[in-house]
Amino acid sequence: MPDEEVPEEGVLNPVETQVQDPLLQRILAGNNPAAGPVELEEPQEIADPADEVDCVVIGTGAGGAPLLARLAMAGLKVVALEAGPWHNPKTDFATDEKAQEFLFWNDERLSAGQDPVAFGKNNSGTGVGGSTLHYTAYTPRAQDDDLHLHRDFGVGVDWPFGYDELEPYYDELEQFLGISGPASYPWGQPRRRPYPLAPLPLNGAAQLMARACEQLGIRTAPAANAALSARYYQEGVGWREACTNRGFCQAGCSTGAKASMDVTFLPLAAAHGAEIRPNCFVTEIERNARGAVTGVVYQQNGQTRRQKCRHLFLCAGAIETPRLLLLNELALNSGQVGRNFMAHTGMQVWGTFAEQVRPYKGIPGALISEDTHRPRDADFAGGYLLQSIGVMPVTFAGQVARGRGLWGPALRDYMRGYNHVAGINILGDCLPHTDNFLALAEEKDSRGLPKPHITFTNQENEVRMTRHAEQLMRRIWEAAGASDIWAFPRNAHIIGTARMGLSGDDAVVNADGRAFDVPNLYICDNSVFPSALSVNPALTIMALSLRTADKFLAHMD
């Protein structure tokens, strides 16, 4: 997800909260004749607080949506609470970076450490569908040894199960979502079925990278992307149209070609009776005298609501999930809530080419190489992948300003060559470290709740991995004939903070996602990852979601 991982600056949660939803903006501008008529959705009926449901799912992204569908299809009475609004892709998703910033989780998160991680568009989203509304759809599988860093290197923590537990869910997801990918993929274990669709066209950067890697003896392949290369029938959803290759995936897919949760698992869940409530920000988790969850309290459109439940699934991501646990002093016995924060190493290397590249065209992450998964000359644990980069112009201008210190006339001069620029980036493992963690700040947000405060510093392993990758990416661009080659350091994705494990002594949830301390609380998102993996997390989050649902249904009392 090259574009979505770019650091950003600025105060994201001003004292006077900005209205970001386009529909609400038009409503508030109702006295403006230019605003035009507003079509309002039918108001959703609020459930009786005395009505107890089988399951409440907090969050509708890659962690919450698949299990919501699975639970609903099993006949359970389920409710999903989403902090953000419903969006209509056809009317709300413009090919415009600035106009689409309402898709990001823009509440301020306080970032510290020697390498403070940017949030907002970098790592999370708001709206029914979560961050999948603006992810760039890069969906490689993890490899078996990704789950066993400690076994292989003596560092980090192993996952409590192996690849064989994830493989059937990877296969199911690739077929259901309509993943576009190569007929032959040279890394990892063989697939039981090929990708259902042919790969998307290679963008300009991918073509340059492929030619240079061939010269250097580095294998490449078209990347697996959760965007349709052809019209595709999705069971329980219907026909979805093919990708138009306009490259603005992070601005929200207006055609439904990208497999975000709002056009895949959530319609399937709703068709089987799941209730999805937007604009619901959960603040409290209620418990009985035995410590079991009995319900949640949330704010919806300025009103306080309560929903009773027999089971709770917390799928709010690696920031909001531990924040909610800390706010409610829940599942804290291991001392690991908020700990083990990880962020992928994600350095980018850019070059300028004589030919036109047009980096805004095509699927952003079009080409992949996993020849660096376990480099023979590595002086670090783990590994990384290489991918070509497509980037939108405003995002790239921000990187140039920060990464090269260009501003004013110098920045404008450089950006005139935007159509001739191509990039490569890595997506590398990150080890958990005691110095990297999330805590609650004394500073309050607009709801009066403590803001999350995240401290992060790249440790020696990440520094060595980044150095190794930068040298290789520079060699690739030199072989491709690039001039003015420069590097942009960054970290991508947010992982950890409520990890799974075999014991409640050093983990928050067990291998099935159930909290050790709370018998009817499950956590399912990127917070439970014991290690960061050397691939993008989206497909693995979805696989865990389906696996967690199946484990729950198999043992449900």
Coordinates of C-alpha atoms in Angstrom, one line a residue:
M1 CA 0.0 0.0 0.0
P2 CA 2.6 2.5 -1.0
D3 CA 0.5 5.7 -1.0
E4 CA -1.5 5.1 2.1
E5 CA 1.7 4.8 4.2
V6 CA 3.2 8.2 3.6
P7 CA 3.8 10.2 6.8
E8 CA 1.9 13.4 7.2
E9 CA 2.0 16.4 9.5
G10 CA -0.4 18.8 11.1
V11 CA -3.0 18.9 13.8
L12 CA -5.7 16.3 12.9
N13 CA -8.1 17.0 15.7
P14 CA -8.5 20.8 16.2
V15 CA -10.4 22.2 19.2
E16 CA -13.4 22.9 17.0
T17 CA -14.0 19.5 15.3
Q18 CA -14.2 19.8 11.5
V19 CA -17.1 18.2 9.7
Q20 CA -15.7 15.7 7.2
D21 CA -18.6 13.7 5.9
P22 CA -19.7 15.2 2.6
L23 CA -23.4 14.6 3.3
L24 CA -23.3 16.4 6.6
Q25 CA -21.3 19.2 5.0
R26 CA -24.1 19.7 2.5
I27 CA -26.7 19.6 5.3
L28 CA -24.9 22.2 7.3
A29 CA -24.6 24.4 4.2
G30 CA -28.3 24.1 3.6
N31 CA -28.8 27.9 3.6
N32 CA -26.4 28.1 0.6
P33 CA -28.4 28.0 -2.6
A34 CA -25.4 26.6 -4.4
A35 CA -25.4 23.5 -2.2
G36 CA -28.4 22.1 -4.0
P37 CA -31.0 19.6 -2.6
V38 CA -29.9 17.0 -0.1
E39 CA -31.1 13.4 -0.3
L40 CA -31.3 12.0 3.2
E41 CA -31.1 8.4 4.1
E42 CA -33.9 6.8 5.9
P43 CA -33.1 7.0 9.7
Q44 CA -32.2 3.7 11.2
E45 CA -34.4 2.4 14.0
I46 CA -32.5 2.3 17.3
A47 CA -32.8 -1.0 19.0
D48 CA -34.5 -1.3 22.4
P49 CA -31.7 -1.1 25.0
A50 CA -33.3 -4.2 26.7
D51 CA -32.9 -6.2 23.5
E52 CA -29.9 -8.5 23.9
V53 CA -28.1 -9.7 20.7
D54 CA -25.9 -12.7 20.4
C55 CA -22.8 -10.7 19.2
V56 CA -21.7 -7.1 18.9
V57 CA -18.9 -6.4 16.5
I58 CA -17.0 -3.1 17.0
G59 CA -15.5 -2.0 13.7
T60 CA -16.4 -2.9 10.1
G61 CA -13.0 -3.1 8.4
A62 CA -10.9 -6.1 7.4
G63 CA -11.1 -7.5 11.0
G64 CA -14.8 -7.0 11.7
A65 CA -16.6 -7.4 8.3
P66 CA -15.7 -11.0 7.4
L67 CA -16.6 -12.4 10.8
L68 CA -19.8 -10.3 10.9
A69 CA -20.8 -12.1 7.7
R70 CA -19.8 -15.5 9.0
L71 CA -21.7 -15.0 12.3
A72 CA -24.8 -13.8 10.5
M73 CA -24.7 -16.7 8.0
A74 CA -24.7 -19.0 11.0
G75 CA -28.0 -17.6 12.1
L76 CA -26.8 -15.4 15.0
K77 CA -28.4 -12.1 15.9
V78 CA -25.5 -9.7 15.3
V79 CA -25.0 -5.9 15.4
A80 CA -22.0 -4.0 14.0
L81 CA -21.1 -0.6 15.4
E82 CA -19.0 1.6 13.2
A83 CA -17.6 5.0 14.3
G84 CA -17.9 6.5 10.8
P85 CA -20.8 7.1 8.4
W86 CA -22.1 5.2 5.4
H87 CA -20.6 6.4 2.2
N88 CA -22.1 6.1 -1.3
P89 CA -19.1 5.3 -3.5
K90 CA -20.8 6.6 -6.7
T91 CA -21.4 10.0 -5.3
D92 CA -18.9 10.4 -2.4
F93 CA -15.7 9.1 -3.9
A94 CA -14.0 11.7 -6.2
T95 CA -10.8 11.4 -8.1
D96 CA -9.4 14.0 -5.8
E97 CA -6.9 13.5 -2.9
K98 CA -7.9 16.5 -0.8
A99 CA -11.6 16.0 -1.2
Q100 CA -11.3 12.4 0.0
E101 CA -9.6 13.1 3.3
F102 CA -12.9 12.3 5.2
L103 CA -12.1 8.6 4.6
F104 CA -9.2 8.7 7.1
W105 CA -9.3 8.4 10.9
N106 CA -8.6 12.0 11.5
D107 CA -8.9 12.2 15.3
E108 CA -5.5 13.3 16.6
R109 CA -3.2 10.6 17.9
L110 CA -0.1 11.7 19.8
S111 CA 3.1 10.3 18.3
A112 CA 6.5 10.2 20.0
G113 CA 9.8 8.4 19.9
Q114 CA 12.8 8.8 17.6
D115 CA 10.7 7.8 14.6
P116 CA 7.2 9.0 15.4
V117 CA 4.6 7.3 13.2
A118 CA 2.2 9.4 11.2
F119 CA -1.5 8.4 11.4
G120 CA -4.6 9.6 9.6
K121 CA -4.3 8.4 6.0
N122 CA -1.3 6.3 6.9
N123 CA -2.9 3.6 8.8
S124 CA -6.6 3.7 9.5
G125 CA -10.0 4.8 8.1
T126 CA -13.4 5.8 9.2
G127 CA -16.7 4.8 7.6
V128 CA -18.6 1.6 7.0
G129 CA -15.8 -0.5 5.6
G130 CA -13.0 1.0 7.8
S131 CA -9.5 1.4 6.3
T132 CA -10.4 -0.9 3.4
L133 CA -12.2 2.1 1.9
H134 CA -8.9 3.7 1.1
Y135 CA -6.4 0.8 1.2
T136 CA -4.6 0.2 -2.1
A137 CA -5.7 -3.5 -2.3
Y138 CA -2.2 -5.1 -2.1
T139 CA -2.9 -8.7 -0.9
P140 CA 0.1 -11.0 -0.8
R141 CA 0.0 -14.0 1.5
A142 CA 2.3 -14.4 4.5
Q143 CA 4.8 -17.2 4.1
D144 CA 5.1 -20.0 6.7
D145 CA 8.4 -18.7 8.2
D146 CA 6.8 -15.2 8.7
L147 CA 5.0 -16.8 11.6
H148 CA 8.2 -18.2 13.2
L149 CA 10.7 -15.5 13.6
H150 CA 11.7 -16.7 17.1
R151 CA 12.1 -20.3 15.9
D152 CA 14.3 -19.2 13.0
F153 CA 16.2 -16.2 14.4
G154 CA 15.8 -16.4 18.2
V155 CA 14.2 -12.9 18.3
G156 CA 10.6 -11.7 18.5
V157 CA 7.6 -14.0 19.2
D158 CA 6.2 -16.9 17.2
W159 CA 2.5 -17.1 16.2
P160 CA 0.6 -19.7 18.2
F161 CA -0.2 -21.6 15.0
G162 CA 1.3 -22.2 11.6
Y163 CA 0.6 -21.4 8.0
D164 CA -1.6 -24.4 7.6
E165 CA -4.2 -22.7 9.8
L166 CA -4.4 -19.6 7.5
E167 CA -4.0 -21.3 4.1
P168 CA -7.6 -22.4 3.6
Y169 CA -8.8 -18.9 4.5
Y170 CA -6.4 -17.3 2.1
D171 CA -7.8 -19.5 -0.6
E172 CA -11.4 -18.7 0.3
L173 CA -10.7 -15.0 0.4
E174 CA -8.9 -14.9 -2.9
Q175 CA -11.8 -16.6 -4.6
F176 CA -14.6 -14.6 -2.9
L177 CA -13.0 -11.2 -3.3
G178 CA -11.8 -11.9 -6.9
I179 CA -8.1 -11.4 -6.4
S180 CA -6.2 -10.5 -9.6
G181 CA -2.8 -12.2 -9.7
P182 CA -0.3 -14.1 -11.8
A183 CA -0.7 -17.6 -13.2
S184 CA 2.6 -18.6 -11.6
Y185 CA 3.8 -17.2 -8.3
P186 CA 7.4 -18.2 -7.5
W187 CA 7.5 -17.7 -3.8
G188 CA 5.9 -19.4 -0.8
Q189 CA 3.9 -22.6 -0.7
P190 CA 1.8 -23.7 -3.7
R191 CA -1.8 -22.6 -4.0
R192 CA -4.6 -25.2 -4.1
R193 CA -6.3 -23.0 -6.8
P194 CA -4.9 -20.3 -9.0
Y195 CA -5.9 -16.7 -8.6
P196 CA -9.4 -16.3 -10.0
L197 CA -8.5 -13.4 -12.3
A198 CA -5.5 -12.4 -14.4
P199 CA -3.2 -9.7 -13.1
L200 CA -4.0 -6.0 -13.6
P201 CA -1.8 -4.1 -16.2
L202 CA 1.6 -3.1 -15.0
N203 CA 2.0 0.6 -14.3
G204 CA 4.9 2.6 -15.6
A205 CA 7.1 2.1 -12.5
A206 CA 6.4 -1.7 -12.6
Q207 CA 7.5 -1.9 -16.2
L208 CA 10.8 -0.1 -15.4
M209 CA 11.4 -2.2 -12.3
A210 CA 10.7 -5.5 -14.1
R211 CA 13.3 -4.7 -16.8
A212 CA 15.9 -3.6 -14.3
C213 CA 15.3 -6.6 -12.0
E214 CA 15.7 -9.0 -15.0
Q215 CA 19.1 -7.5 -15.7
L216 CA 20.1 -8.0 -12.0
G217 CA 18.8 -11.5 -11.8
I218 CA 16.0 -10.6 -9.4
R219 CA 12.7 -12.4 -10.0
T220 CA 9.5 -10.4 -10.2
A221 CA 5.8 -11.1 -10.7
P222 CA 2.6 -9.1 -11.1
A223 CA 1.3 -8.5 -7.6
A224 CA -1.9 -10.0 -6.1
N225 CA -4.4 -7.2 -5.8
A226 CA -7.9 -7.1 -4.5
A227 CA -9.1 -5.2 -7.5
L228 CA -10.9 -6.8 -10.4
S229 CA -9.1 -7.2 -13.8
A230 CA -12.4 -8.3 -15.3
R231 CA -16.1 -8.2 -14.4
Y232 CA -16.6 -10.7 -11.6
Y233 CA -19.6 -12.4 -10.0
Q234 CA -19.4 -12.6 -6.2
E235 CA -21.6 -15.0 -4.4
G236 CA -24.1 -13.3 -2.1
V237 CA -23.2 -9.9 -3.6
G238 CA -23.6 -10.0 -7.3
W239 CA -21.6 -8.6 -10.2
R240 CA -18.8 -6.1 -9.6
E241 CA -17.2 -4.2 -12.4
A242 CA -13.6 -4.3 -13.6
C243 CA -11.0 -1.8 -12.4
T244 CA -10.6 1.3 -14.7
N245 CA -6.9 1.6 -13.7
R246 CA -7.2 5.3 -12.8
G247 CA -4.8 4.8 -9.9
F248 CA -6.7 6.8 -7.2
C249 CA -7.4 3.7 -5.0
Q250 CA -6.8 5.6 -1.8
A251 CA -9.4 8.2 -2.7
G252 CA -12.0 5.4 -2.5
C253 CA -13.1 3.2 -5.4
S254 CA -16.2 4.6 -7.0
T255 CA -16.9 1.6 -9.3
G256 CA -16.8 -1.2 -6.7
A257 CA -13.8 -2.9 -8.5
K258 CA -11.7 -2.7 -5.3
A259 CA -12.6 -5.3 -2.7
S260 CA -13.3 -3.0 0.2
M261 CA -15.6 -4.4 2.9
D262 CA -18.5 -2.1 2.0
V263 CA -19.0 -3.9 -1.4
T264 CA -18.0 -7.4 -0.3
F265 CA -18.5 -8.9 3.2
L266 CA -20.9 -6.2 4.5
P267 CA -23.6 -6.6 1.9
L268 CA -23.3 -10.4 2.5
A269 CA -23.7 -9.9 6.2
A270 CA -26.7 -7.6 5.8
A271 CA -28.3 -10.1 3.4
H272 CA -28.2 -12.6 6.2
G273 CA -29.7 -10.3 8.8
A274 CA -26.8 -8.5 10.3
E275 CA -27.5 -4.9 11.5
I276 CA -24.9 -2.3 10.7
R277 CA -25.1 0.9 12.6
P278 CA -23.0 3.9 11.4
N279 CA -21.8 6.9 13.4
C280 CA -21.5 4.8 16.6
F281 CA -18.5 5.6 18.7
V282 CA -18.1 3.1 21.6
T283 CA -16.9 4.5 24.9
E284 CA -17.8 1.9 27.5
I285 CA -17.8 -1.9 27.8
E286 CA -20.1 -3.1 30.6
R287 CA -19.5 -6.2 32.6
N288 CA -21.2 -8.3 35.3
A289 CA -19.9 -9.3 38.7
R290 CA -18.1 -12.3 37.1
G291 CA -16.2 -10.0 34.7
A292 CA -18.0 -11.1 31.6
V293 CA -19.1 -8.5 29.0
T294 CA -22.8 -7.7 29.1
G295 CA -23.0 -4.8 26.7
V296 CA -21.5 -1.6 25.3
V297 CA -22.3 2.1 25.6
Y298 CA -21.8 4.2 22.5
Q299 CA -22.5 7.7 21.2
Q300 CA -24.6 8.0 18.0
N301 CA -25.5 11.3 16.5
G302 CA -25.0 13.1 19.9
Q303 CA -27.1 10.6 21.9
T304 CA -25.9 7.9 24.3
R305 CA -27.0 4.4 23.4
R306 CA -26.6 1.0 25.0
Q307 CA -26.6 -2.4 23.4
K308 CA -26.6 -5.6 25.4
C309 CA -24.9 -8.6 24.1
R310 CA -23.8 -12.2 25.0
H311 CA -20.4 -11.9 23.1
L312 CA -18.3 -9.0 22.1
F313 CA -15.9 -8.8 19.1
L314 CA -13.5 -5.9 19.3
C315 CA -12.2 -5.2 15.7
A316 CA -11.2 -1.5 16.0
G317 CA -7.6 -1.7 14.9
A318 CA -4.2 -1.5 16.6
I319 CA -4.9 1.9 18.1
E320 CA -8.6 2.1 19.0
T321 CA -8.7 -1.6 20.3
P322 CA -6.1 -1.2 23.0
R323 CA -7.3 2.3 23.7
L324 CA -10.8 1.0 24.5
L325 CA -9.4 -1.8 26.6
L326 CA -7.3 0.7 28.6
L327 CA -10.2 3.1 29.0
N328 CA -12.3 0.3 30.5
E329 CA -9.5 -1.4 32.4
L330 CA -10.3 -4.6 30.5
A331 CA -8.1 -7.7 29.7
L332 CA -5.1 -6.1 31.4
N333 CA -3.8 -9.0 33.5
S334 CA -0.9 -9.9 31.1
G335 CA 0.4 -6.3 31.1
Q336 CA 0.6 -6.5 27.2
V337 CA -2.3 -4.3 26.2
G338 CA -0.7 -1.4 24.3
R339 CA 2.7 -3.1 24.3
N340 CA 4.6 -4.5 21.3
F341 CA 3.6 -1.8 18.9
M342 CA 5.1 -2.4 15.5
A343 CA 5.3 -0.5 12.2
H344 CA 6.6 -2.0 8.9
T345 CA 9.8 -0.7 7.5
G346 CA 8.7 1.0 4.3
M347 CA 11.5 3.0 2.7
Q348 CA 10.8 4.4 -0.8
V349 CA 13.4 5.1 -3.4
W350 CA 12.5 7.5 -6.3
G351 CA 14.2 8.2 -9.6
T352 CA 13.5 10.4 -12.6
F353 CA 13.4 8.9 -16.1
A354 CA 13.6 10.3 -19.6
E355 CA 10.4 8.6 -20.7
Q356 CA 7.0 9.4 -19.3
V357 CA 5.9 7.2 -16.4
R358 CA 2.7 8.9 -15.3
P359 CA 2.7 7.5 -11.8
Y360 CA -1.0 8.2 -11.2
K361 CA -2.1 5.6 -13.7
G362 CA -2.8 1.9 -13.0
I363 CA -3.0 -0.1 -9.7
P364 CA -0.5 1.5 -7.3
G365 CA 1.3 -1.7 -6.3
A366 CA 1.5 -3.5 -9.6
L367 CA 4.7 -5.6 -9.3
I368 CA 6.2 -7.6 -6.5
S369 CA 9.5 -9.4 -5.7
E370 CA 9.9 -11.7 -2.7
D371 CA 13.5 -12.6 -3.5
T372 CA 14.4 -10.5 -0.5
H373 CA 12.2 -12.5 1.8
R374 CA 15.2 -14.1 3.4
P375 CA 18.3 -12.5 1.8
R376 CA 21.5 -14.6 2.0
D377 CA 23.6 -11.6 2.8
A378 CA 21.3 -10.2 5.5
D379 CA 22.7 -8.9 8.8
F380 CA 19.2 -8.8 10.2
A381 CA 16.3 -11.1 11.2
G382 CA 13.3 -11.5 8.9
G383 CA 13.0 -10.0 5.5
Y384 CA 11.1 -7.7 3.2
L385 CA 9.4 -7.6 -0.2
L386 CA 9.9 -5.1 -3.0
Q387 CA 7.0 -3.4 -4.9
S388 CA 6.6 -0.8 -7.5
I389 CA 4.9 2.4 -6.5
G390 CA 2.1 4.4 -8.0
V391 CA 1.5 7.7 -6.3
M392 CA -0.9 10.6 -6.5
P393 CA 0.5 14.1 -7.1
V394 CA -0.5 15.9 -3.9
T395 CA 0.8 13.0 -1.8
F396 CA 4.1 12.9 -3.7
A397 CA 4.5 16.7 -3.4
G398 CA 4.3 16.3 0.3
Q399 CA 6.9 13.6 0.3
V400 CA 9.2 15.8 -1.8
A401 CA 8.8 18.7 0.6
R402 CA 9.6 16.6 3.6
G403 CA 12.1 14.2 2.2
R404 CA 14.2 16.6 0.1
G405 CA 13.5 19.9 1.9
L406 CA 12.2 21.5 -1.2
W407 CA 9.7 24.4 -1.0
G408 CA 8.3 27.2 -3.1
P409 CA 9.9 27.6 -6.5
A410 CA 12.3 24.6 -6.0
L411 CA 9.3 22.4 -5.2
R412 CA 7.3 23.6 -8.2
D413 CA 10.3 23.0 -10.5
Y414 CA 10.8 19.5 -9.3
M415 CA 7.0 18.7 -9.5
R416 CA 7.0 19.7 -13.2
G417 CA 8.8 16.4 -13.7
Y418 CA 6.1 14.4 -11.8
N419 CA 5.1 12.5 -14.9
H420 CA 8.7 11.2 -15.3
V421 CA 9.1 9.9 -11.7
A422 CA 9.0 6.2 -10.6
G423 CA 9.4 4.6 -7.2
I424 CA 10.1 1.3 -5.5
N425 CA 9.4 0.6 -1.8
I426 CA 9.9 -2.2 0.6
L427 CA 7.5 -3.7 3.1
G428 CA 9.7 -5.2 5.8
D429 CA 9.3 -7.0 9.1
C430 CA 9.5 -5.1 12.4
L431 CA 10.3 -6.7 15.8
P432 CA 8.4 -6.0 18.9
H433 CA 10.3 -3.9 21.4
T434 CA 9.6 -2.7 25.0
D435 CA 10.3 0.9 23.9
N436 CA 7.5 0.9 21.4
F437 CA 4.1 1.1 22.9
L438 CA 0.7 2.8 23.2
A439 CA -0.6 4.5 26.4
L440 CA -3.4 6.9 27.3
A441 CA -2.4 10.6 27.3
E442 CA -3.5 13.2 29.8
E443 CA -4.7 15.3 26.9
K444 CA -8.4 14.8 26.0
D445 CA -10.1 14.5 22.6
S446 CA -13.3 16.3 21.6
R447 CA -15.3 13.6 23.4
G448 CA -13.5 14.1 26.6
L449 CA -11.6 10.8 26.3
P450 CA -7.8 10.5 26.7
K451 CA -6.0 10.6 23.4
P452 CA -3.8 7.6 22.4
H453 CA -0.1 8.3 22.8
I454 CA 2.2 6.1 20.7
T455 CA 5.9 5.9 21.1
F456 CA 8.0 4.3 18.3
T457 CA 11.6 4.1 17.4
N458 CA 13.1 1.9 14.7
Q459 CA 15.5 -0.5 16.5
E460 CA 18.8 -1.9 15.1
N461 CA 17.1 -4.7 13.2
E462 CA 14.9 -2.3 11.3
V463 CA 17.8 0.1 10.7
R464 CA 19.9 -2.7 9.2
M465 CA 17.0 -4.0 7.0
T466 CA 16.3 -0.5 5.7
R467 CA 20.0 0.0 4.8
H468 CA 20.1 -3.3 3.0
A469 CA 17.0 -2.5 1.0
E470 CA 18.0 1.0 0.1
Q471 CA 21.2 -0.2 -1.5
L472 CA 19.4 -2.7 -3.5
M473 CA 16.6 -0.3 -4.7
R474 CA 19.2 2.2 -5.8
R475 CA 20.9 -0.5 -7.8
I476 CA 17.6 -1.3 -9.5
W477 CA 16.9 2.2 -10.5
E478 CA 20.5 2.7 -11.7
A479 CA 20.1 -0.3 -13.9
A480 CA 16.8 1.1 -15.2
G481 CA 18.5 4.3 -16.2
A482 CA 17.1 6.7 -13.5
S483 CA 18.7 10.0 -12.6
D484 CA 18.3 12.0 -9.5
I485 CA 17.8 9.0 -7.2
W486 CA 16.7 9.7 -3.7
A487 CA 15.3 7.8 -0.7
F488 CA 12.3 8.6 1.5
P489 CA 12.4 6.8 4.9
R490 CA 9.1 5.9 6.4
N491 CA 7.2 3.3 8.4
A492 CA 3.9 1.7 7.3
H493 CA 0.9 0.0 8.9
I494 CA 0.2 -0.2 12.7
I495 CA 0.5 -3.7 14.2
G496 CA 0.6 -5.3 17.6
T497 CA -0.7 -3.8 21.0
A498 CA -3.0 -6.8 21.9
R499 CA -1.1 -9.8 20.7
M500 CA -2.2 -13.4 20.7
G501 CA -0.3 -16.2 22.3
L502 CA -0.3 -19.5 24.2
S503 CA -0.4 -18.0 27.7
G504 CA -2.1 -15.2 29.4
D505 CA 1.2 -14.4 31.1
D506 CA 2.5 -12.7 27.9
A507 CA -0.5 -12.4 25.6
V508 CA -3.9 -10.7 25.6
V509 CA -5.8 -13.3 23.5
N510 CA -5.4 -17.0 22.8
A511 CA -4.9 -18.6 19.4
D512 CA -8.6 -18.3 18.7
G513 CA -8.7 -14.6 19.5
R514 CA -10.5 -15.0 22.8
A515 CA -9.3 -12.8 25.7
F516 CA -7.6 -14.8 28.5
D517 CA -9.1 -12.5 31.1
V518 CA -12.7 -12.2 29.7
P519 CA -14.5 -15.4 28.5
N520 CA -16.9 -13.7 26.1
L521 CA -14.5 -11.1 24.6
Y522 CA -12.8 -11.6 21.3
I523 CA -10.3 -9.4 19.5
C524 CA -9.8 -9.6 15.8
D525 CA -7.7 -7.1 13.9
N526 CA -4.0 -6.2 13.4
S527 CA -3.5 -5.6 17.1
V528 CA -3.4 -9.4 17.7
F529 CA -0.4 -10.0 15.4
P530 CA 2.5 -11.4 17.4
S531 CA 4.9 -10.3 14.6
A532 CA 4.6 -7.8 11.9
L533 CA 5.1 -10.2 8.9
S534 CA 7.0 -9.2 5.8
V535 CA 3.9 -8.6 3.7
N536 CA 1.0 -6.2 3.8
P537 CA -1.5 -7.2 6.5
A538 CA -4.9 -6.8 4.9
L539 CA -5.4 -10.4 3.6
T540 CA -4.0 -11.9 6.8
I541 CA -6.4 -9.7 8.9
M542 CA -9.3 -11.0 6.8
A543 CA -8.1 -14.6 7.2
L544 CA -7.8 -14.2 10.9
S545 CA -11.3 -12.8 11.0
L546 CA -12.8 -15.8 9.3
R547 CA -10.8 -18.2 11.4
T548 CA -11.8 -16.4 14.6
A549 CA -15.5 -16.7 13.6
D550 CA -15.2 -20.4 12.8
K551 CA -13.4 -21.1 16.1
F552 CA -16.1 -19.2 18.0
L553 CA -18.9 -21.0 16.2
A554 CA -17.3 -24.4 16.9
H555 CA -17.2 -23.8 20.6
M556 CA -20.1 -21.4 21.2
D557 CA -22.1 -22.3 24.3

